[in-house]
Short mmCIF file of C-alpha atoms and ligand atoms in Angstrom, two decimals:
data_model
loop_
_atom_site.label_atom_id
_atom_site.label_comp_id
_atom_site.label_asym_id
_atom_site.label_seq_id
_atom_site.Cartn_x
_atom_site.Cartn_y
_atom_site.Cartn_z
CA MET A 23 156.36 -23.86 -23.47
CA THR A 24 158.12 -20.89 -22.42
CA LYS A 25 161.49 -19.82 -23.92
CA ALA A 26 163.06 -21.83 -21.23
CA ALA A 27 162.02 -24.97 -23.46
CA GLY A 28 164.58 -23.86 -26.33
CA ALA A 29 163.27 -25.76 -29.60
CA TYR A 30 159.81 -26.60 -27.87
CA ALA A 31 158.89 -22.84 -27.06
CA GLY A 32 155.41 -21.78 -28.10
CA LEU A 33 154.22 -25.86 -27.96
CA THR A 34 151.69 -26.63 -25.51
CA VAL A 35 152.50 -29.48 -23.26
CA GLU A 36 150.58 -32.17 -24.75
CA GLU A 37 152.46 -31.13 -28.31
CA ALA A 38 156.06 -30.75 -26.66
CA ARG A 39 155.59 -34.22 -25.38
CA ALA A 40 154.84 -35.99 -28.35
CA LYS A 41 157.90 -33.73 -30.22
CA VAL A 42 160.14 -34.64 -27.54
CA LEU A 43 159.17 -38.33 -28.16
CA THR A 44 159.75 -37.85 -31.85
CA ASP A 45 163.08 -36.28 -31.50
CA LEU A 46 164.21 -38.78 -29.50
CA GLN A 47 163.32 -41.48 -31.49
CA ALA A 48 164.90 -39.90 -34.24
CA GLN A 49 168.17 -39.70 -32.66
CA GLY A 50 167.74 -43.55 -31.88
CA VAL A 51 167.86 -43.22 -28.16
CA VAL A 52 164.64 -44.43 -27.13
CA GLU A 53 165.06 -48.03 -25.85
CA LYS A 54 161.40 -48.89 -25.00
CA VAL A 55 157.93 -47.14 -24.50
CA GLU A 56 155.78 -48.49 -21.32
CA ALA A 57 152.74 -47.08 -19.85
CA ILE A 58 153.26 -46.26 -16.00
CA GLN A 59 151.24 -44.63 -13.27
CA HIS A 60 152.19 -41.81 -11.51
CA LYS A 61 150.30 -38.79 -9.66
CA THR A 62 148.89 -36.01 -11.48
CA PRO A 63 146.62 -33.15 -10.02
CA LEU A 64 143.40 -33.12 -11.57
CA CYS A 65 140.96 -30.27 -12.09
CA GLU A 66 137.65 -30.94 -9.50
CA ARG A 67 135.32 -30.29 -12.34
CA SER A 68 136.61 -31.10 -15.80
CA ARG A 69 139.03 -33.81 -14.48
CA THR A 70 141.47 -33.05 -17.00
CA PRO A 71 145.13 -32.63 -15.58
CA VAL A 72 146.13 -29.11 -13.93
CA GLU A 73 148.65 -27.19 -15.70
CA PHE A 74 150.33 -24.31 -14.49
CA LEU A 75 150.60 -21.08 -16.66
CA SER A 76 152.49 -17.92 -15.18
CA SER A 77 150.32 -14.67 -15.96
CA GLU A 78 150.35 -11.35 -14.61
CA ALA A 79 147.26 -10.62 -12.29
CA TRP A 80 145.80 -7.90 -9.90
CA TYR A 81 146.25 -8.61 -6.53
CA LEU A 82 144.23 -7.24 -3.37
CA LYS A 83 146.09 -6.74 -0.19
CA GLN A 84 144.91 -8.82 2.64
CA LEU A 85 147.81 -10.40 4.74
CA GLU A 86 148.63 -7.23 6.40
CA PHE A 87 145.00 -6.94 7.45
CA ARG A 88 144.95 -10.37 9.44
CA GLU A 89 144.79 -8.69 12.59
CA PRO A 90 141.92 -6.44 12.09
CA LEU A 91 139.88 -9.19 10.25
CA ARG A 92 140.33 -11.30 13.42
CA LYS A 93 139.15 -8.56 15.29
CA ILE A 94 135.94 -8.01 13.24
CA ALA A 95 135.40 -11.90 13.11
CA GLY A 96 135.09 -11.34 16.91
CA GLU A 97 133.04 -8.59 17.06
CA MET A 98 129.88 -10.31 14.93
CA THR A 99 127.69 -12.64 16.58
CA PHE A 100 127.61 -16.25 15.13
CA HIS A 101 124.85 -18.56 15.09
CA PRO A 102 125.93 -20.89 15.80
CA PRO A 103 128.80 -19.90 17.70
CA ARG A 104 131.29 -22.42 16.96
CA HIS A 105 131.03 -21.72 13.50
CA ARG A 106 133.32 -18.44 13.87
CA GLN A 107 136.42 -20.79 14.06
CA LEU A 108 135.90 -21.41 10.32
CA LEU A 109 136.63 -17.71 9.39
CA LEU A 110 139.05 -17.31 12.05
CA ASP A 111 140.90 -20.55 10.38
CA TRP A 112 140.75 -19.00 6.77
CA ILE A 113 142.36 -15.73 8.19
CA ASP A 114 145.10 -17.97 9.47
CA SER A 115 145.55 -19.87 6.54
CA LEU A 116 146.15 -17.11 4.18
CA THR A 117 149.61 -17.15 2.40
CA ILE A 118 149.02 -14.81 -0.69
CA ASP A 119 147.04 -11.49 -1.51
CA TRP A 120 143.77 -11.96 -3.08
CA PRO A 121 144.52 -12.30 -6.62
CA VAL A 122 141.17 -10.53 -8.26
CA SER A 123 141.59 -10.65 -12.04
CA ARG A 124 140.26 -13.54 -14.22
CA ASN A 125 141.04 -14.16 -18.12
CA ARG A 126 137.30 -15.41 -19.06
CA TYR A 127 134.11 -13.93 -20.21
CA TYR A 128 130.93 -12.68 -18.87
CA HIS A 129 131.86 -11.10 -15.76
CA THR A 130 132.46 -7.78 -14.24
CA GLU A 131 134.81 -6.00 -16.40
CA ILE A 132 137.79 -4.71 -14.48
CA PRO A 133 137.33 -0.77 -14.99
CA LEU A 134 141.02 0.20 -16.02
CA TRP A 135 142.98 1.54 -19.14
CA TYR A 136 146.79 1.35 -20.12
CA CYS A 137 148.71 3.64 -21.57
CA GLY A 138 149.62 2.87 -25.20
CA LYS A 139 153.12 4.57 -24.78
CA CYS A 140 154.39 4.32 -21.13
CA GLY A 141 152.14 1.63 -19.79
CA LEU A 142 150.45 3.42 -16.82
CA ALA A 143 147.21 1.81 -15.38
CA LEU A 144 144.64 4.62 -15.45
CA VAL A 145 141.54 4.43 -13.45
CA PRO A 146 138.04 6.38 -14.56
CA LYS A 147 135.71 8.35 -12.66
CA PRO A 148 133.69 6.24 -10.24
CA GLY A 149 129.66 6.11 -11.09
CA LYS A 150 129.58 4.56 -14.48
CA TYR A 151 129.80 0.89 -15.53
CA TYR A 152 132.86 0.73 -17.98
CA ARG A 153 133.59 -1.70 -20.55
CA PRO A 154 137.22 -1.11 -21.44
CA TRP A 155 137.36 -3.87 -24.01
CA LYS A 156 135.04 -2.05 -25.74
CA ASP A 157 134.20 1.41 -24.72
CA PRO A 158 136.62 4.58 -25.90
CA ALA A 159 138.87 5.43 -23.22
CA PRO A 160 137.63 8.25 -21.11
CA PHE A 161 140.71 9.98 -20.98
CA GLU A 162 142.30 12.79 -22.82
CA GLU A 163 145.98 12.30 -22.49
CA CYS A 164 148.38 10.43 -20.06
CA PRO A 165 149.23 12.22 -16.91
CA ASN A 166 152.55 10.25 -17.32
CA CYS A 167 153.66 11.01 -20.86
CA ALA A 168 151.04 13.02 -22.40
CA ALA A 169 150.27 9.83 -25.08
CA THR A 170 146.86 9.85 -26.35
CA GLU A 171 146.51 6.24 -27.17
CA PHE A 172 144.96 3.82 -24.81
CA VAL A 173 144.55 0.13 -24.36
CA GLY A 174 141.54 -1.24 -22.40
CA GLU A 175 141.82 -4.12 -19.97
CA ASP A 176 140.30 -7.24 -21.15
CA ARG A 177 140.28 -9.14 -17.66
CA VAL A 178 137.39 -9.61 -15.44
CA PHE A 179 137.11 -9.93 -11.48
CA ASP A 180 136.77 -12.83 -9.48
CA THR A 181 133.27 -13.49 -8.61
CA TRP A 182 133.80 -12.40 -4.89
CA MET A 183 135.07 -9.27 -5.92
CA ASP A 184 131.37 -8.75 -6.69
CA SER A 185 129.41 -11.04 -4.03
CA SER A 186 131.67 -9.21 -1.49
CA CYS A 187 129.65 -6.33 -1.88
CA SER A 188 126.32 -7.74 -1.39
CA ASN A 189 125.99 -6.13 2.29
CA LEU A 190 126.87 -2.73 0.78
CA TRP A 191 124.35 -3.10 -1.85
CA VAL A 192 121.36 -3.78 0.33
CA THR A 193 122.24 -1.00 2.47
CA ARG A 194 122.51 1.36 -0.52
CA TYR A 195 126.19 2.29 -0.15
CA ARG A 196 126.50 5.49 -2.32
CA ILE A 197 123.14 5.12 -3.49
CA ASP A 198 121.13 6.84 -0.62
CA GLU A 199 123.67 8.18 2.30
CA ALA A 200 121.01 8.07 5.03
CA PHE A 201 119.73 4.66 4.64
CA PHE A 202 123.16 3.54 4.53
CA GLU A 203 124.23 5.39 7.48
CA GLU A 204 121.29 3.86 9.51
CA ASN A 205 121.57 0.36 8.09
CA PHE A 206 125.42 -0.21 7.67
CA PRO A 207 126.64 -3.07 9.01
CA ALA A 208 123.91 -5.21 7.88
CA HIS A 209 121.64 -7.02 10.14
CA LEU A 210 122.37 -10.73 9.31
CA ARG A 211 124.28 -12.56 6.68
CA PRO A 212 122.67 -16.36 6.28
CA GLN A 213 124.75 -18.82 4.14
CA GLY A 214 126.10 -22.12 3.96
CA ARG A 215 129.47 -23.43 5.81
CA GLU A 216 131.37 -24.25 2.68
CA ILE A 217 131.36 -20.63 1.61
CA VAL A 218 132.94 -19.13 4.87
CA ARG A 219 136.51 -18.58 3.05
CA THR A 220 134.96 -17.13 0.20
CA TRP A 221 131.55 -15.23 0.49
CA LEU A 222 131.82 -14.10 4.37
CA TYR A 223 135.58 -13.84 4.21
CA TYR A 224 135.69 -11.65 1.05
CA THR A 225 132.52 -9.33 2.44
CA THR A 226 134.36 -9.11 5.87
CA LEU A 227 137.57 -7.87 3.82
CA LYS A 228 135.64 -5.69 1.56
CA SER A 229 133.62 -3.99 4.41
CA TYR A 230 137.07 -3.64 6.55
CA LEU A 231 138.81 -1.87 3.77
CA THR A 232 135.91 0.31 2.64
CA GLN A 233 134.50 0.99 5.80
CA GLY A 234 136.76 -0.13 8.65
CA LYS A 235 133.83 -1.74 10.38
CA LYS A 236 132.22 -5.29 10.29
CA PRO A 237 129.78 -6.07 7.41
CA PHE A 238 127.34 -7.49 9.93
CA HIS A 239 125.65 -8.09 13.33
CA HIS A 240 124.71 -11.50 12.62
CA VAL A 241 126.42 -14.47 10.84
CA PHE A 242 124.01 -17.32 10.44
CA ILE A 243 125.94 -20.38 9.23
CA HIS A 244 123.88 -23.55 7.99
CA GLY A 245 125.28 -27.00 7.42
CA LEU A 246 125.11 -29.14 4.04
CA GLY A 247 122.53 -31.06 2.54
CA LEU A 248 124.21 -34.51 2.12
CA ASP A 249 123.54 -37.58 0.11
CA ALA A 250 122.07 -40.44 1.71
CA ARG A 251 125.89 -41.75 2.48
CA GLY A 252 126.68 -38.67 4.25
CA ARG A 253 128.81 -37.52 1.23
CA ALA A 254 128.53 -33.81 0.09
CA MET A 255 126.86 -33.49 -3.56
CA HIS A 256 128.61 -32.63 -6.72
CA ARG A 257 127.92 -32.63 -10.13
CA THR A 258 130.99 -34.91 -10.85
CA THR A 259 130.06 -37.50 -8.46
CA GLU A 260 126.80 -37.72 -9.63
CA ASN A 261 125.17 -37.91 -6.15
CA TYR A 262 123.30 -34.97 -6.56
CA VAL A 263 119.65 -35.13 -5.75
CA PRO A 264 117.79 -32.73 -7.98
CA ALA A 265 115.41 -30.71 -5.92
CA ASP A 266 112.44 -30.10 -8.67
CA PRO A 267 110.98 -33.81 -8.54
CA LEU A 268 111.04 -33.70 -4.46
CA ILE A 269 108.97 -30.28 -4.80
CA GLU A 270 106.76 -31.71 -7.46
CA ALA A 271 106.22 -34.95 -5.35
CA HIS A 272 106.29 -33.29 -1.69
CA GLY A 273 105.74 -29.68 -2.20
CA ALA A 274 108.22 -26.46 -1.33
CA ASP A 275 107.24 -26.08 2.07
CA ALA A 276 107.94 -29.81 2.92
CA ILE A 277 111.54 -29.70 1.79
CA ARG A 278 111.68 -26.42 3.77
CA TYR A 279 110.12 -28.20 6.91
CA PHE A 280 112.65 -31.01 6.64
CA GLY A 281 115.32 -28.54 6.60
CA ALA A 282 114.35 -26.73 9.28
CA SER A 283 113.42 -29.82 11.50
CA GLU A 284 116.41 -32.18 10.53
CA THR A 285 119.23 -31.05 12.39
CA GLY A 286 120.36 -28.09 14.80
CA PRO A 287 121.76 -24.81 13.48
CA GLY A 288 124.82 -25.08 11.55
CA ASP A 289 124.93 -28.92 11.22
CA ASP A 290 125.07 -30.95 8.33
CA PHE A 291 121.82 -33.34 7.17
CA ARG A 292 121.39 -36.16 5.03
CA ILE A 293 118.67 -35.51 2.21
CA SER A 294 116.10 -38.41 2.91
CA GLU A 295 112.69 -38.35 0.87
CA ASP A 296 111.24 -40.50 3.42
CA LYS A 297 111.91 -37.62 5.60
CA ILE A 298 110.25 -35.12 3.39
CA GLY A 299 107.38 -37.30 2.74
CA GLY A 300 106.82 -37.42 6.63
CA ALA A 301 107.12 -33.36 6.72
CA ARG A 302 104.30 -33.29 4.11
CA LYS A 303 102.23 -35.61 6.46
CA PHE A 304 102.72 -33.09 9.27
CA LEU A 305 101.78 -30.39 7.02
CA THR A 306 98.55 -32.41 5.64
CA LYS A 307 97.62 -32.73 9.37
CA LEU A 308 97.73 -28.86 9.96
CA TRP A 309 95.58 -28.50 6.78
CA ASN A 310 93.07 -30.68 8.04
CA VAL A 311 92.98 -29.13 11.59
CA ALA A 312 92.42 -26.09 10.17
CA ARG A 313 89.68 -27.42 7.94
CA PHE A 314 87.97 -28.71 10.98
CA ILE A 315 88.53 -25.59 12.80
CA SER A 316 87.20 -23.52 9.83
CA ALA A 317 83.63 -24.96 10.24
CA PHE A 318 83.05 -22.85 13.37
CA PRO A 319 83.36 -18.58 12.58
CA PRO A 320 86.06 -17.15 14.45
CA ILE A 321 84.80 -14.87 17.78
CA PRO A 322 87.00 -12.23 19.21
CA ALA A 323 86.71 -13.77 22.94
CA GLY A 324 84.76 -16.32 24.99
CA LYS A 325 84.16 -17.64 28.19
CA LEU A 326 86.79 -20.19 28.96
CA LYS A 327 86.44 -23.73 30.41
CA ALA A 328 89.26 -25.67 32.23
CA SER A 329 90.33 -27.40 29.07
CA ASP A 330 90.34 -24.31 26.94
CA GLU A 331 92.78 -22.62 29.99
CA TRP A 332 94.82 -25.95 29.98
CA ILE A 333 95.88 -25.72 26.04
CA LEU A 334 96.22 -21.69 26.04
CA ALA A 335 98.71 -22.58 29.03
CA GLU A 336 100.25 -25.02 26.94
CA LEU A 337 100.37 -22.66 24.00
CA ASN A 338 101.93 -19.70 26.15
CA ALA A 339 104.81 -22.40 26.77
CA LEU A 340 105.18 -23.15 23.10
CA VAL A 341 105.05 -19.49 22.06
CA SER A 342 107.75 -18.68 24.85
CA GLU A 343 110.00 -21.62 23.69
CA CYS A 344 109.56 -20.42 19.80
CA ARG A 345 110.52 -17.09 20.59
CA GLY A 346 113.34 -17.70 22.22
CA ALA A 347 114.40 -20.18 19.43
CA TYR A 348 113.81 -17.72 16.73
CA GLU A 349 115.69 -14.87 18.91
CA GLU A 350 118.71 -17.15 18.30
CA HIS A 351 117.75 -17.67 14.35
CA ASN A 352 116.88 -21.54 15.46
CA ALA A 353 114.23 -22.97 13.18
CA TYR A 354 114.99 -26.60 14.74
CA ILE A 355 113.21 -26.00 17.63
CA PRO A 356 109.95 -24.11 16.31
CA SER A 357 109.58 -26.61 13.75
CA ASN A 358 109.84 -29.57 16.19
CA ARG A 359 108.02 -28.03 19.10
CA CYS A 360 105.26 -26.98 16.72
CA ARG A 361 104.88 -30.63 15.21
CA GLU A 362 104.86 -32.05 18.76
CA PHE A 363 102.46 -29.78 19.76
CA LEU A 364 100.04 -29.92 17.13
CA TRP A 365 100.36 -33.43 16.51
CA ASN A 366 100.54 -34.99 20.03
CA ARG A 367 98.52 -32.67 22.05
CA PHE A 368 96.25 -30.05 20.57
CA ALA A 369 94.88 -32.56 17.79
CA PRO A 370 94.61 -35.82 19.80
CA HIS A 371 93.70 -34.45 23.23
CA TYR A 372 92.46 -30.71 23.29
CA VAL A 373 90.41 -30.87 19.63
CA GLU A 374 88.64 -34.14 20.90
CA MET A 375 88.05 -32.96 24.50
CA VAL A 376 85.96 -29.91 23.11
CA LYS A 377 84.45 -31.30 20.09
CA ALA A 378 80.79 -31.55 21.31
CA ARG A 379 81.03 -27.85 22.87
CA ALA A 380 82.44 -26.55 19.67
CA TYR A 381 79.51 -28.16 17.74
CA GLU A 382 77.24 -26.51 20.25
CA GLY A 383 78.97 -23.07 19.55
CA ASP A 384 80.26 -22.78 22.88
CA ASP A 385 82.36 -19.66 22.48
CA GLY A 386 85.19 -20.48 24.88
CA ALA A 387 85.98 -23.67 22.65
CA VAL A 388 85.46 -21.78 19.34
CA TYR A 389 87.50 -18.66 20.55
CA THR A 390 90.51 -21.10 21.80
CA LEU A 391 90.48 -23.33 18.53
CA HIS A 392 91.05 -20.29 16.36
CA ALA A 393 93.52 -18.67 19.08
CA VAL A 394 95.72 -21.87 19.03
CA LEU A 395 95.65 -22.07 15.15
CA GLN A 396 96.35 -18.75 14.82
CA ASP A 397 99.37 -18.76 16.69
CA LEU A 398 100.82 -22.30 15.34
CA LEU A 399 100.07 -20.56 11.66
CA ARG A 400 102.09 -17.22 12.89
CA LEU A 401 104.76 -19.50 14.45
CA LEU A 402 105.43 -22.01 11.41
CA ALA A 403 105.16 -19.03 8.88
CA PRO A 404 108.83 -18.23 8.52
CA ILE A 405 109.37 -22.12 8.05
CA VAL A 406 106.54 -23.08 5.92
CA PRO A 407 105.38 -19.91 4.43
CA PHE A 408 102.96 -21.21 1.37
CA CYS A 409 100.64 -23.44 3.25
CA THR A 410 100.36 -21.27 6.36
CA ASP A 411 99.49 -18.21 4.22
CA LYS A 412 97.09 -20.30 2.22
CA ILE A 413 95.31 -21.05 5.38
CA TRP A 414 95.41 -17.66 7.01
CA ARG A 415 94.16 -15.91 3.57
CA GLU A 416 91.22 -18.85 3.39
CA MET A 417 90.23 -18.13 6.92
CA TYR A 418 91.30 -14.73 8.08
CA GLY A 419 92.18 -12.70 5.42
CA GLY A 420 94.99 -10.80 4.51
CA SER A 421 98.74 -12.34 4.78
CA VAL A 422 100.01 -14.33 7.47
CA HIS A 423 103.39 -12.71 6.57
CA GLY A 424 102.01 -9.39 7.58
CA GLU A 425 101.68 -10.93 11.38
CA LEU A 426 104.03 -10.58 14.19
CA LEU A 427 104.93 -13.49 15.93
CA PRO A 428 102.49 -14.43 18.72
CA SER A 429 102.96 -13.18 22.09
CA ILE A 430 102.73 -14.93 25.68
CA ARG A 431 99.04 -14.38 26.61
CA ALA A 432 98.49 -12.64 29.91
CA GLY A 433 95.87 -13.96 32.52
CA VAL A 434 96.66 -17.62 31.58
CA ARG A 435 97.14 -20.22 34.36
CA GLU A 436 100.51 -21.68 33.57
CA GLU A 437 100.39 -23.76 36.28
CA LEU A 438 97.73 -26.22 34.58
CA THR A 439 100.57 -27.43 32.43
CA ALA A 440 101.36 -29.34 35.50
CA LEU A 441 98.24 -31.74 34.61
CA THR A 442 99.28 -32.38 31.04
CA PRO A 443 100.79 -35.75 31.46
CA GLU A 444 97.63 -36.80 33.59
CA ILE A 445 95.46 -35.84 30.80
CA GLU A 446 97.07 -37.50 28.21
CA ALA A 447 97.55 -40.69 30.33
CA PHE A 448 93.91 -40.77 31.22
CA ASN A 449 92.90 -40.26 27.31
CA SER A 450 95.37 -43.03 26.30
CA MET A 451 93.78 -45.19 29.07
CA VAL A 452 90.34 -44.74 27.94
CA TRP A 453 91.52 -45.47 24.26
CA GLN A 454 93.06 -48.41 25.05
CA ALA A 455 90.30 -49.69 27.13
CA LYS A 456 87.88 -49.37 24.27
CA LYS A 457 90.68 -50.79 21.85
CA ASP A 458 90.95 -53.77 24.47
CA ARG A 459 87.01 -54.25 24.64
CA ALA A 460 86.44 -53.88 21.21
CA ILE A 461 84.58 -50.47 21.62
CA PRO A 462 84.90 -48.02 18.52
CA LEU A 463 86.16 -44.67 20.03
CA GLY A 464 82.91 -43.06 19.24
CA GLN A 465 80.67 -45.61 21.14
CA PRO A 466 80.18 -45.07 25.01
CA ILE A 467 82.07 -47.18 27.57
CA ASP A 468 81.08 -47.91 31.30
CA GLY A 469 83.12 -48.41 34.14
CA ILE A 470 85.47 -45.66 33.88
CA SER A 471 85.35 -42.26 35.90
CA VAL A 472 87.39 -39.20 35.49
CA PRO A 473 89.79 -39.07 38.67
CA GLU A 474 89.60 -36.60 41.26
CA SER A 475 92.53 -34.60 40.09
CA LEU A 476 91.29 -33.89 36.93
CA LYS A 477 87.53 -33.25 38.02
CA ARG A 478 87.72 -29.58 36.62
CA PHE A 479 88.20 -31.22 32.92
CA ALA A 480 85.19 -33.79 33.91
CA ASP A 481 82.41 -32.31 31.82
CA ASP A 482 84.79 -32.40 28.69
CA LEU A 483 86.36 -35.57 29.15
CA THR A 484 82.91 -37.35 29.89
CA ARG A 485 81.67 -36.20 26.47
CA MET A 486 85.05 -36.70 24.68
CA HIS A 487 85.07 -40.59 25.79
CA ARG A 488 81.17 -41.12 26.16
CA LEU A 489 82.06 -42.46 29.72
CA ALA A 490 78.88 -44.13 30.77
ZN1 LIG B 2 151.81 7.11 -20.65
#
């Protein structure tokens, strides 16, 4: 309570309330005491009533820079583009400058001293970390009044004063000028959409104030992981899904794969342990396919047959689509397309078609099996870094993370992909026929022949299904 509270000055609000009641009762003017309900703003974290205390603070100017900041927002490439609006809306909603001083412990100290006599604020030389509440003042005398006593600042900076330096830090601002010149603005800021108004905005403000430039070329804004009912997770609502048990049960790669494959860039998604389990099944499939292929030593090149050329044409299409998506910082397309390719095409169709040849050491089949696996590992490495690297190290030596993304193979007959629906329909038809006639998949079946349109695959298809 301030002076304005008269007799109650100096008390806390709680104390003043109690004393007001006692005083009123002492005067005999209290008719009754009853519980009522009224609206009180509560702290989001502690759930205690919010109390407004006026105090002096340092502010960083921002209102007067709204126009150049809007312009800079327009100069950065957003992924997805629609999330630029989050930044623009925040810039438009600013009504005060940025209060940057905080009264708390354990943060970056504000490097200021004040003259003990006239109160002038003094800034020490840059290049050193100062703790004004503890360190001796680095000044001889006050330039204003020549006093020699100084009082160190005991407040700290707002968190985002530090965080807004991250792009300056990684580009070695004031540490390595040549490196900084070459690398500022930084290439990419990846972050969640809930901190656009803080991390991205303040980084933009600070880069504008110190460099007059945009902070990044690209900004990648990802969505939030929500709970099963679609609510944002908070400690206070106790709907937080801890990561450790999920990692323990399914592995970190399964969680990464789930996050990449669940929604398009920038969209929120609901955390689902079922789907994380599904991601693990896909990774187990990748592992098992790799283990099968590891039975055949890799060879540099082989004489290709039609089936090999067909799957390499499909692989080219996959590589092309995934590379295009990665250019857009999109992991949703590569994760899903690689799964579809491995699970629905490569493993059930191609691998089965060439199994017999591979066991005979046919160089076309062995070459193609390894070529496809290597490209799949390279495509998936950014999303599932651990299992792809483990497989790569075991089978090929070195790290998959030292590899480039795969390129389109030249000389592949792209038109063969037109036959894919027919190949897959034929295989499905034979599998169904065996099922209907209770013939195990590995046993011969008669009465089925390879259609004319698939004649070039006839050898492989005949051996795959043991067509009699
Ligand atoms: Zn002074």
